[in-house]
Short mmCIF file of C-alpha atoms and ligand atoms in Angstrom, two decimals:
data_model
loop_
_atom_site.label_atom_id
_atom_site.label_comp_id
_atom_site.label_asym_id
_atom_site.label_seq_id
_atom_site.Cartn_x
_atom_site.Cartn_y
_atom_site.Cartn_z
CA MET A 1 5.19 -118.96 -117.66
CA ASN A 2 6.46 -122.15 -116.05
CA ASN A 3 6.66 -122.39 -112.23
CA TYR A 4 10.03 -121.69 -110.59
CA TYR A 5 8.89 -124.51 -107.68
CA PHE A 6 7.87 -127.63 -110.44
CA THR A 7 10.64 -130.16 -111.63
CA SER A 8 10.00 -132.25 -114.59
CA GLU A 9 9.39 -135.32 -111.97
CA HIS A 10 6.50 -133.19 -110.47
CA GLN A 11 4.68 -132.34 -113.84
CA LEU A 12 5.32 -136.17 -114.89
CA PHE A 13 3.59 -136.95 -111.38
CA ARG A 14 0.91 -134.12 -111.80
CA LYS A 15 -0.08 -135.84 -115.32
CA SER A 16 -0.10 -139.66 -114.09
CA LEU A 17 -2.42 -138.25 -111.03
CA ARG A 18 -4.81 -136.60 -113.40
CA ASP A 19 -4.90 -139.42 -115.63
CA PHE A 20 -5.71 -141.74 -112.49
CA LEU A 21 -8.03 -139.35 -111.22
CA ASN A 22 -10.45 -138.72 -114.19
CA ARG A 23 -10.05 -142.32 -114.31
CA GLU A 24 -11.05 -143.43 -110.81
CA ILE A 25 -12.92 -140.72 -109.13
CA VAL A 26 -14.35 -137.98 -111.37
CA PRO A 27 -16.47 -140.47 -113.18
CA HIS A 28 -18.36 -141.22 -109.69
CA ILE A 29 -18.37 -137.24 -108.06
CA ASP A 30 -22.11 -136.71 -109.06
CA GLN A 31 -23.01 -139.63 -107.75
CA TRP A 32 -21.41 -139.36 -104.35
CA GLU A 33 -22.70 -135.28 -104.49
CA GLU A 34 -26.12 -137.12 -104.31
CA GLU A 35 -25.27 -139.88 -101.70
CA GLY A 36 -23.61 -137.11 -99.22
CA GLU A 37 -20.68 -139.66 -98.93
CA ILE A 38 -17.63 -140.98 -100.35
CA PRO A 39 -17.22 -144.98 -100.13
CA LYS A 40 -14.45 -146.14 -98.45
CA SER A 41 -13.09 -147.93 -101.44
CA ALA A 42 -12.21 -144.58 -103.31
CA PHE A 43 -9.65 -143.72 -100.44
CA LYS A 44 -8.33 -147.43 -101.11
CA LYS A 45 -7.69 -146.36 -104.85
CA LEU A 46 -5.54 -143.59 -103.85
CA GLY A 47 -3.81 -145.58 -101.17
CA ASP A 48 -3.26 -148.61 -103.11
CA MET A 49 -1.57 -145.39 -105.94
CA GLY A 50 0.78 -144.87 -103.18
CA TYR A 51 -0.94 -141.25 -102.84
CA TYR A 52 -1.46 -141.02 -99.04
CA GLY A 53 2.36 -142.10 -98.52
CA LEU A 54 3.01 -138.50 -99.85
CA GLY A 55 5.66 -137.32 -97.48
CA PHE A 56 5.63 -139.79 -94.57
CA GLU A 57 8.54 -142.13 -93.63
CA GLU A 58 9.18 -144.96 -96.60
CA SER A 59 9.24 -147.64 -93.07
CA TYR A 60 5.55 -147.42 -93.01
CA GLY A 61 4.89 -147.51 -96.62
CA GLY A 62 5.06 -143.91 -97.17
CA MET A 63 7.36 -141.57 -99.87
CA SER A 64 9.73 -138.98 -98.83
CA THR A 65 8.65 -136.62 -101.24
CA ASP A 66 8.60 -132.58 -100.71
CA ILE A 67 6.02 -130.51 -100.19
CA PHE A 68 4.83 -129.64 -103.83
CA TYR A 69 4.29 -133.25 -104.25
CA THR A 70 1.58 -132.67 -102.07
CA MET A 71 -0.10 -129.25 -103.39
CA ILE A 72 -0.09 -131.12 -106.51
CA LEU A 73 -2.25 -133.30 -105.14
CA VAL A 74 -4.17 -131.02 -103.66
CA GLU A 75 -4.45 -128.65 -106.50
CA GLU A 76 -5.64 -131.53 -108.83
CA LEU A 77 -8.43 -133.50 -106.46
CA ASN A 78 -9.74 -129.53 -106.57
CA LYS A 79 -9.65 -129.52 -110.14
CA CYS A 80 -12.49 -131.96 -110.01
CA ASN A 81 -15.25 -130.03 -109.36
CA SER A 82 -16.41 -131.33 -105.79
CA ALA A 83 -14.61 -129.47 -102.97
CA GLY A 84 -16.32 -131.73 -100.59
CA THR A 85 -14.43 -134.78 -102.43
CA ALA A 86 -11.44 -133.00 -102.41
CA ALA A 87 -11.92 -132.40 -98.67
CA SER A 88 -12.65 -135.67 -97.95
CA LEU A 89 -10.23 -137.56 -99.42
CA LEU A 90 -7.60 -135.26 -98.59
CA SER A 91 -8.43 -134.80 -94.81
CA HIS A 92 -7.23 -138.50 -94.13
CA SER A 93 -3.84 -137.83 -94.69
CA THR A 94 -3.28 -134.33 -94.75
CA LEU A 95 -4.99 -134.11 -91.60
CA ALA A 96 -5.37 -137.33 -89.32
CA LEU A 97 -2.11 -138.91 -90.87
CA GLU A 98 0.42 -136.01 -90.41
CA HIS A 99 -0.34 -135.69 -86.36
CA LEU A 100 0.65 -139.76 -86.30
CA SER A 101 3.71 -138.99 -88.49
CA LYS A 102 4.86 -135.98 -86.64
CA ASN A 103 4.10 -137.06 -82.98
CA GLY A 104 3.27 -140.88 -83.28
CA SER A 105 4.70 -143.52 -81.45
CA GLU A 106 6.11 -146.15 -83.02
CA PHE A 107 3.19 -148.07 -81.68
CA LEU A 108 0.83 -145.70 -83.22
CA LYS A 109 2.93 -145.69 -86.60
CA LYS A 110 2.87 -149.52 -87.04
CA ASN A 111 -1.02 -149.96 -85.65
CA TYR A 112 -2.73 -146.55 -87.09
CA LEU A 113 -0.07 -144.65 -89.82
CA LYS A 114 1.01 -147.71 -91.89
CA PRO A 115 -2.59 -149.00 -92.22
CA GLY A 116 -3.73 -145.45 -93.09
CA ILE A 117 -1.34 -144.86 -95.75
CA SER A 118 -2.46 -147.99 -97.64
CA ALA A 119 -6.30 -146.66 -96.58
CA ASP A 120 -7.09 -149.91 -94.93
CA LEU A 121 -8.02 -147.69 -92.03
CA ILE A 122 -9.44 -144.06 -92.68
CA GLY A 123 -8.79 -141.26 -90.16
CA CYS A 124 -9.84 -137.81 -89.26
CA LEU A 125 -9.03 -135.27 -87.34
CA ALA A 126 -11.61 -134.06 -84.43
CA ILE A 127 -10.83 -130.96 -82.48
CA SER A 128 -13.71 -129.17 -82.62
CA GLU A 129 -16.87 -129.05 -80.41
CA PRO A 130 -20.30 -127.93 -80.23
CA GLN A 131 -19.09 -124.53 -77.73
CA ALA A 132 -15.14 -124.55 -78.81
CA GLY A 133 -14.06 -124.13 -82.84
CA SER A 134 -12.24 -121.03 -83.19
CA ASP A 135 -11.36 -121.29 -79.32
CA VAL A 136 -9.31 -124.51 -79.35
CA SER A 137 -8.50 -124.01 -75.92
CA ASN A 138 -12.01 -124.33 -74.77
CA ILE A 139 -12.30 -128.23 -75.51
CA GLN A 140 -14.37 -129.93 -73.15
CA THR A 141 -14.09 -133.72 -74.34
CA LYS A 142 -12.83 -135.24 -71.07
CA ALA A 143 -10.01 -138.22 -70.76
CA GLU A 144 -10.25 -139.35 -66.93
CA ASP A 145 -6.85 -141.49 -66.68
CA ASN A 146 -8.03 -144.68 -65.29
CA GLY A 147 -4.59 -146.49 -64.64
CA ASP A 148 -4.22 -148.72 -67.44
CA HIS A 149 -6.51 -146.39 -70.23
CA TYR A 150 -8.43 -143.20 -70.16
CA MET A 151 -12.04 -142.91 -70.23
CA ILE A 152 -13.55 -140.55 -72.72
CA ASN A 153 -16.62 -138.70 -72.24
CA GLY A 154 -17.77 -135.88 -74.42
CA SER A 155 -18.48 -134.51 -77.64
CA LYS A 156 -16.88 -133.50 -81.38
CA THR A 157 -19.01 -131.40 -84.29
CA PHE A 158 -18.11 -130.61 -87.57
CA ILE A 159 -15.55 -133.95 -88.13
CA THR A 160 -14.88 -134.50 -91.83
CA ASN A 161 -15.36 -138.41 -92.37
CA GLY A 162 -16.71 -138.75 -88.61
CA VAL A 163 -19.26 -141.32 -89.37
CA LYS A 164 -17.13 -143.72 -91.95
CA CYS A 165 -14.00 -143.43 -90.52
CA ASP A 166 -12.05 -145.95 -88.11
CA PHE A 167 -10.22 -144.11 -85.95
CA TYR A 168 -9.99 -140.81 -84.75
CA VAL A 169 -6.93 -138.38 -84.06
CA ALA A 170 -8.82 -136.54 -81.38
CA ALA A 171 -8.32 -133.39 -79.11
CA VAL A 172 -9.23 -134.35 -75.43
CA ARG A 173 -8.99 -132.65 -72.10
CA THR A 174 -6.20 -134.09 -69.80
CA GLU A 175 -6.10 -131.41 -67.47
CA GLU A 176 -8.65 -128.92 -66.25
CA LYS A 177 -6.50 -125.87 -67.31
CA GLY A 178 -6.82 -124.53 -70.56
CA TYR A 179 -3.93 -124.53 -72.82
CA ASP A 180 -1.63 -126.46 -71.29
CA GLY A 181 -4.51 -129.44 -70.54
CA ILE A 182 -5.34 -130.81 -73.93
CA SER A 183 -3.82 -133.71 -75.49
CA MET A 184 -4.15 -135.66 -78.70
CA MET A 185 -4.68 -139.10 -78.92
CA VAL A 186 -6.08 -142.11 -81.22
CA ILE A 187 -9.62 -143.25 -80.43
CA ASP A 188 -10.04 -146.54 -82.29
CA ARG A 189 -14.26 -146.24 -83.80
CA SER A 190 -14.59 -150.25 -82.88
CA ASP A 191 -15.29 -148.70 -79.05
CA SER A 192 -19.64 -149.38 -78.57
CA GLY A 193 -19.60 -146.01 -76.29
CA ILE A 194 -19.19 -144.01 -79.93
CA LYS A 195 -22.42 -142.83 -81.64
CA THR A 196 -21.87 -140.73 -84.92
CA SER A 197 -24.71 -138.98 -87.26
CA ALA A 198 -24.02 -137.04 -90.44
CA LEU A 199 -25.27 -133.40 -90.73
CA LYS A 200 -26.48 -131.97 -93.51
CA LYS A 201 -24.97 -128.75 -94.84
CA LEU A 202 -24.94 -125.91 -97.92
CA GLY A 203 -22.20 -127.49 -99.77
CA TRP A 204 -19.45 -129.70 -99.79
CA HIS A 205 -21.94 -132.69 -100.43
CA ALA A 206 -19.83 -135.55 -101.23
CA SER A 207 -17.95 -134.97 -97.81
CA GLU A 208 -19.24 -136.20 -94.91
CA THR A 209 -19.59 -133.91 -91.85
CA ALA A 210 -19.88 -135.56 -88.71
CA GLU A 211 -21.25 -134.98 -85.17
CA ILE A 212 -19.91 -137.38 -82.49
CA SER A 213 -20.51 -138.62 -79.13
CA PHE A 214 -18.14 -140.54 -77.05
CA ASP A 215 -19.66 -142.40 -73.72
CA ASN A 216 -17.46 -144.18 -71.48
CA VAL A 217 -14.83 -144.75 -74.20
CA ARG A 218 -12.07 -146.79 -72.92
CA VAL A 219 -8.51 -145.99 -74.94
CA PRO A 220 -5.37 -147.73 -73.92
CA LYS A 221 -2.35 -145.49 -72.31
CA GLU A 222 -0.23 -146.11 -75.23
CA ASN A 223 -3.04 -144.61 -78.09
CA LEU A 224 -1.44 -141.10 -76.79
CA ILE A 225 -0.01 -138.74 -79.17
CA GLY A 226 3.41 -137.44 -78.17
CA GLU A 227 3.38 -135.75 -74.76
CA ILE A 228 0.35 -135.73 -72.31
CA ASN A 229 -0.83 -131.85 -72.16
CA LYS A 230 0.90 -130.96 -75.37
CA GLY A 231 -2.21 -131.37 -77.69
CA PHE A 232 -2.42 -127.50 -77.96
CA TYR A 233 0.82 -127.01 -79.19
CA TYR A 234 0.81 -129.52 -81.56
CA ILE A 235 -2.64 -128.35 -82.92
CA MET A 236 -0.87 -125.11 -83.56
CA GLU A 237 2.00 -126.52 -85.37
CA LYS A 238 0.05 -128.39 -87.64
CA PHE A 239 -2.29 -125.80 -88.65
CA GLU A 240 0.44 -124.07 -90.89
CA LEU A 241 0.33 -127.20 -93.18
CA GLU A 242 -3.67 -127.29 -92.64
CA ARG A 243 -3.78 -123.69 -93.62
CA LEU A 244 -1.70 -123.87 -96.77
CA ILE A 245 -3.17 -126.70 -98.14
CA LEU A 246 -7.01 -124.76 -97.71
CA SER A 247 -5.11 -121.65 -99.34
CA THR A 248 -3.62 -124.26 -102.39
CA GLY A 249 -7.05 -125.93 -102.78
CA ALA A 250 -9.18 -122.58 -103.18
CA LEU A 251 -6.52 -121.10 -105.88
CA ALA A 252 -6.68 -124.28 -107.80
CA SER A 253 -10.50 -124.11 -107.34
CA ALA A 254 -10.60 -120.60 -108.81
CA GLU A 255 -8.18 -121.67 -111.62
CA TYR A 256 -10.72 -124.53 -112.37
CA ALA A 257 -13.63 -122.22 -112.10
CA LEU A 258 -12.17 -118.99 -113.84
CA GLU A 259 -11.67 -121.70 -116.91
CA TYR A 260 -14.87 -122.90 -116.77
CA GLY A 261 -16.23 -119.07 -116.82
CA LEU A 262 -14.05 -118.48 -119.59
CA GLN A 263 -15.33 -120.89 -121.75
CA TYR A 264 -18.92 -120.23 -121.13
CA LEU A 265 -18.17 -116.72 -121.99
CA SER A 266 -16.64 -117.72 -125.62
CA GLU A 267 -19.76 -119.60 -126.30
CA ARG A 268 -22.94 -117.73 -125.14
CA LYS A 269 -23.89 -114.84 -127.41
CA ALA A 270 -26.09 -111.66 -126.41
CA PHE A 271 -26.69 -108.92 -128.25
CA ASN A 272 -25.16 -110.65 -131.44
CA ARG A 273 -21.87 -110.72 -129.52
CA SER A 274 -20.27 -113.31 -127.53
CA LEU A 275 -20.01 -112.79 -123.70
CA ASN A 276 -16.22 -112.36 -124.20
CA THR A 277 -16.21 -109.10 -126.19
CA PHE A 278 -17.95 -106.94 -123.66
CA GLN A 279 -15.40 -104.68 -121.93
CA GLU A 280 -17.18 -104.82 -118.64
CA LEU A 281 -16.58 -108.74 -118.26
CA ARG A 282 -13.26 -108.93 -120.17
CA HIS A 283 -12.06 -106.43 -117.44
CA ARG A 284 -13.30 -108.85 -114.30
CA VAL A 285 -11.80 -111.39 -116.01
CA ALA A 286 -8.15 -109.89 -116.13
CA GLN A 287 -8.83 -108.80 -112.70
CA LEU A 288 -9.47 -111.69 -111.19
CA SER A 289 -6.40 -113.70 -113.33
CA ALA A 290 -4.32 -110.89 -111.96
CA GLU A 291 -5.05 -111.68 -108.20
CA LEU A 292 -5.19 -115.67 -108.91
CA ALA A 293 -1.50 -114.98 -110.21
CA CYS A 294 -0.07 -113.19 -107.64
CA LEU A 295 -1.79 -115.26 -104.84
CA LYS A 296 -0.28 -118.34 -106.33
CA ALA A 297 2.68 -116.71 -106.24
CA PHE A 298 2.71 -115.89 -102.29
CA ASN A 299 1.17 -119.23 -101.82
CA TYR A 300 4.08 -121.22 -102.98
CA GLN A 301 6.68 -119.16 -101.97
CA ILE A 302 5.00 -119.95 -98.12
CA CYS A 303 4.96 -123.69 -99.23
CA ASP A 304 8.50 -123.29 -100.17
CA ALA A 305 9.50 -121.72 -96.95
CA LEU A 306 7.45 -124.05 -94.64
CA GLN A 307 9.57 -127.01 -96.26
CA ARG A 308 12.82 -125.26 -95.34
CA LYS A 309 11.38 -125.05 -92.06
CA GLU A 310 11.06 -121.07 -91.25
CA ASN A 311 8.25 -119.57 -89.09
CA VAL A 312 5.68 -118.81 -91.42
CA THR A 313 2.31 -118.93 -89.14
CA LYS A 314 1.92 -114.91 -90.09
CA GLU A 315 2.22 -115.66 -93.97
CA CYS A 316 -0.03 -118.81 -93.74
CA ALA A 317 -2.66 -117.06 -91.82
CA MET A 318 -2.22 -114.29 -94.68
CA SER A 319 -2.54 -116.82 -97.64
CA LYS A 320 -5.44 -118.41 -95.66
CA LEU A 321 -7.36 -115.35 -95.34
CA LEU A 322 -6.48 -113.60 -98.80
CA CYS A 323 -6.72 -117.16 -100.92
CA THR A 324 -10.02 -118.10 -99.72
CA GLU A 325 -12.08 -114.89 -99.63
CA PHE A 326 -10.59 -114.44 -103.32
CA MET A 327 -12.13 -117.95 -104.22
CA ASP A 328 -15.60 -116.91 -102.45
CA LYS A 329 -15.32 -113.49 -104.60
CA LEU A 330 -14.47 -115.53 -107.92
CA SER A 331 -17.07 -117.95 -107.39
CA TYR A 332 -19.82 -115.32 -106.77
CA GLN A 333 -18.44 -113.54 -110.36
CA VAL A 334 -18.08 -117.06 -112.33
CA LEU A 335 -21.94 -117.13 -111.27
CA GLN A 336 -22.77 -114.43 -112.42
CA PHE A 337 -20.98 -114.28 -115.95
CA LEU A 338 -23.22 -117.34 -116.50
CA GLY A 339 -26.50 -115.14 -116.02
CA GLY A 340 -30.12 -117.69 -114.88
CA TYR A 341 -28.10 -120.73 -116.26
CA GLY A 342 -25.32 -120.29 -113.50
CA TYR A 343 -28.13 -120.30 -110.93
CA MET A 344 -29.53 -123.97 -112.55
CA GLU A 345 -28.42 -126.92 -110.69
CA GLU A 346 -26.74 -128.65 -114.41
CA TYR A 347 -24.30 -126.08 -114.58
CA LYS A 348 -21.01 -126.55 -112.66
CA ALA A 349 -21.77 -122.64 -111.26
CA ALA A 350 -23.50 -124.02 -108.65
CA ARG A 351 -21.59 -126.31 -107.00
CA ILE A 352 -18.64 -124.11 -107.19
CA PHE A 353 -20.61 -121.25 -105.86
CA ARG A 354 -22.03 -123.30 -102.70
CA ASP A 355 -18.95 -125.10 -102.19
CA SER A 356 -16.60 -122.12 -101.94
CA ARG A 357 -18.19 -120.96 -98.76
CA ILE A 358 -16.51 -122.80 -96.07
CA GLY A 359 -13.29 -121.70 -97.30
CA THR A 360 -13.20 -118.72 -94.81
CA ILE A 361 -14.81 -120.89 -91.83
CA GLY A 362 -12.70 -124.30 -91.65
CA GLY A 363 -9.44 -124.47 -90.75
CA GLY A 364 -9.86 -120.99 -88.75
CA THR A 365 -12.09 -118.47 -89.80
CA SER A 366 -11.10 -115.41 -91.74
CA GLU A 367 -11.42 -113.00 -88.21
CA ILE A 368 -9.04 -115.54 -87.09
CA MET A 369 -6.52 -115.15 -89.41
CA ARG A 370 -6.73 -111.82 -88.96
CA GLU A 371 -6.25 -111.98 -85.62
CA ILE A 372 -2.99 -113.74 -85.98
CA ILE A 373 -1.83 -111.42 -88.31
CA ALA A 374 -2.56 -108.18 -86.16
CA LYS A 375 -0.97 -110.28 -83.04
CA SER A 376 1.75 -111.06 -85.30
CA ILE A 377 2.26 -107.38 -86.53
CA ILE A 378 1.14 -105.17 -83.42
CA GLY A 379 1.64 -107.92 -80.56
C1 FAD B 401 -17.67 -128.76 -93.19
C2 FAD B 401 -16.99 -128.65 -92.29
C3 FAD B 401 -15.96 -129.33 -91.88
C4 FAD B 401 -15.14 -129.13 -91.01
N1 FAD B 401 -14.49 -130.18 -90.51
C5 FAD B 401 -13.95 -130.11 -89.41
C6 FAD B 401 -12.81 -131.42 -89.02
O1 FAD B 401 -12.67 -132.25 -89.89
N2 FAD B 401 -12.35 -131.57 -87.77
C7 FAD B 401 -12.40 -129.98 -86.89
O2 FAD B 401 -11.71 -130.28 -85.62
N3 FAD B 401 -13.34 -129.01 -87.52
C8 FAD B 401 -13.68 -129.33 -88.50
N4 FAD B 401 -14.65 -128.56 -88.78
C9 FAD B 401 -15.09 -127.42 -88.00
C10 FAD B 401 -14.03 -125.73 -88.02
O3 FAD B 401 -12.61 -125.65 -87.75
C11 FAD B 401 -15.14 -124.66 -87.12
O4 FAD B 401 -16.08 -124.75 -87.83
C12 FAD B 401 -14.29 -122.88 -87.15
O5 FAD B 401 -12.72 -123.29 -86.81
C13 FAD B 401 -14.90 -122.21 -86.50
O6 FAD B 401 -15.79 -122.59 -85.34
P1 FAD B 401 -16.87 -122.41 -84.96
O7 FAD B 401 -17.80 -123.14 -86.39
O8 FAD B 401 -17.39 -123.10 -83.99
O9 FAD B 401 -16.93 -120.97 -85.14
P2 FAD B 401 -17.17 -120.08 -83.72
O10 FAD B 401 -16.05 -120.33 -82.92
O11 FAD B 401 -18.20 -119.99 -82.96
O12 FAD B 401 -17.18 -118.52 -84.46
C14 FAD B 401 -18.44 -117.94 -85.08
C15 FAD B 401 -18.24 -116.08 -85.39
O13 FAD B 401 -17.39 -115.85 -84.37
C16 FAD B 401 -16.20 -115.10 -84.73
N5 FAD B 401 -14.93 -115.38 -84.07
C17 FAD B 401 -15.00 -116.37 -82.97
N6 FAD B 401 -14.11 -116.04 -82.39
C18 FAD B 401 -13.41 -114.40 -82.61
C19 FAD B 401 -12.79 -113.70 -82.24
N7 FAD B 401 -11.78 -114.16 -81.28
N8 FAD B 401 -12.31 -112.58 -82.66
C20 FAD B 401 -13.24 -112.55 -84.03
N9 FAD B 401 -14.20 -113.21 -84.37
C21 FAD B 401 -14.16 -114.23 -83.56
C22 FAD B 401 -15.77 -116.36 -85.85
O14 FAD B 401 -14.74 -115.81 -86.82
C23 FAD B 401 -16.84 -116.62 -86.59
O15 FAD B 401 -17.30 -115.75 -87.69
C24 FAD B 401 -15.58 -128.20 -89.98
C25 FAD B 401 -16.27 -127.46 -90.09
C26 FAD B 401 -17.51 -127.69 -91.35
C27 FAD B 401 -18.28 -126.36 -91.55
#
C-alpha cells in the first residue's frame, strides 16, 4: 500500500539515502558497536551530503524540507540494525540543532548552527542530571550571572555524544524557582572546567553516553538561547518532535526486525517443515504486522499534524508510548522466533533485542507518557 504522505520526490530521496548508508555507514557498524562510539568522520559524511540540513534555514546551509524528509532519515538510519548508531547520528541534529534553529540568536546560528549543519561541529542536548531525569523542573546545574558571562557549576548524565561533542545545548538553572528558573544555553566544549566520561550500558553500544561535570565553566552572555528563564517551555515544545522521532525510529526498527524474523522462519526447519508453516508462529506474525501497520498510520498522521502546527502534545505522547512498547514486544518475539540462535551474538536478533529496551525510557518514560495523556484527558 503506497503511503499517502510520501511523494515521488520523497521516494527518490529515500533511495539515494539508502544507497549512501549502505556504502558509507553500514560496513562500519559492527566496529563501532565494538568500540562504543562513532567517529566524527561519520557525522561529517552526513553533513557533506546535506542530511543535517533537513528542515533548517537555507541561509545557514539547511534545506527547507518538510517533516517527512526528516522521518525518512530517521527510518533509514534505524533500518541499519544499530539503534545506537541511529541515535548518535540523529541526536546531533534532531535534538541539539533543533533548539538553535528554533530559538537561537543570529550569533548562535552563525557560530554553532551553520557549522553544525555541515558537521564541522557536533552538538548534543544536555538536560538530564543525576537527580533529575523525568522531573526536568528539578535540574540543579547552576548558571550564576557574573556580569558579562555566566559561571556554570553542576553535572549532567546520560548525555548522548557527550564526550566527543564540540558544544552542549544545555539546560541550566538561572533562578531558584522551579519551571520558571531554567534557561537554555550553548556551553562550548573547549572550556577546561568540563570533565566527561563514557558510561557502559545494556544496548545502543555504538552510541556514546556521557556523564559530564561543569566546574566554574565560563559561558559568554551571548550563548543564551532565546529568553532567560524560558528554557523549560522550549524543552517541552521540542519534546513533541523528539517523541515522534523516537516513535518513527521504533517502528522502522520493528519493520526491519520483523522482516529479519520472517526470513529466518522461512529458512529454518523443525519437524520436517519450515517454521513459517506453524500456525502458532504465523498468527504471531499476523498480529505483529497488523499492529505495526496501524501504528505507522497513526504516527504519520501526527507528523503531518505537527507540521501543520496543530497542538499534538497528547498524540505525541500516545505515539511514543505505543510505538516504543510495541517495539519492545516485537523484539522479544523475533528473538523467540530464532530459538537458541536468537540468544547468540552473531545473529541480529540479540542487538535488536537489547537496543529496543531504551525506547520506553529515553525522551520521557512510558509512565510519564501515560501521565501526559491522562492529564490531557482527565485533567
Ligand atoms: C542511553 C540513554 C541516552 C540518553 N540520552 C540523553 C540525552 O542525550 N540528553 C538528555 O538530556 N538525556 C538523555 N537521556 C536521559 C533520559 O531522558 C532519562 O533517562 C529519562 O528521561 C528518565 O529519567 P531518569 O533516568 O532520571 O529516571 P527517573 O526520572 O528517576 O524515573 C525512574 C522511574 O520512575 C518513574 N517515574 C518518575 N516519575 C514518575 C511519575 N511522576 N509517575 C510515575 N512514574 C514516574 C519513571 O517512569 C521510571 O520508571 C538518556 C538516557 C539513556 C539511558
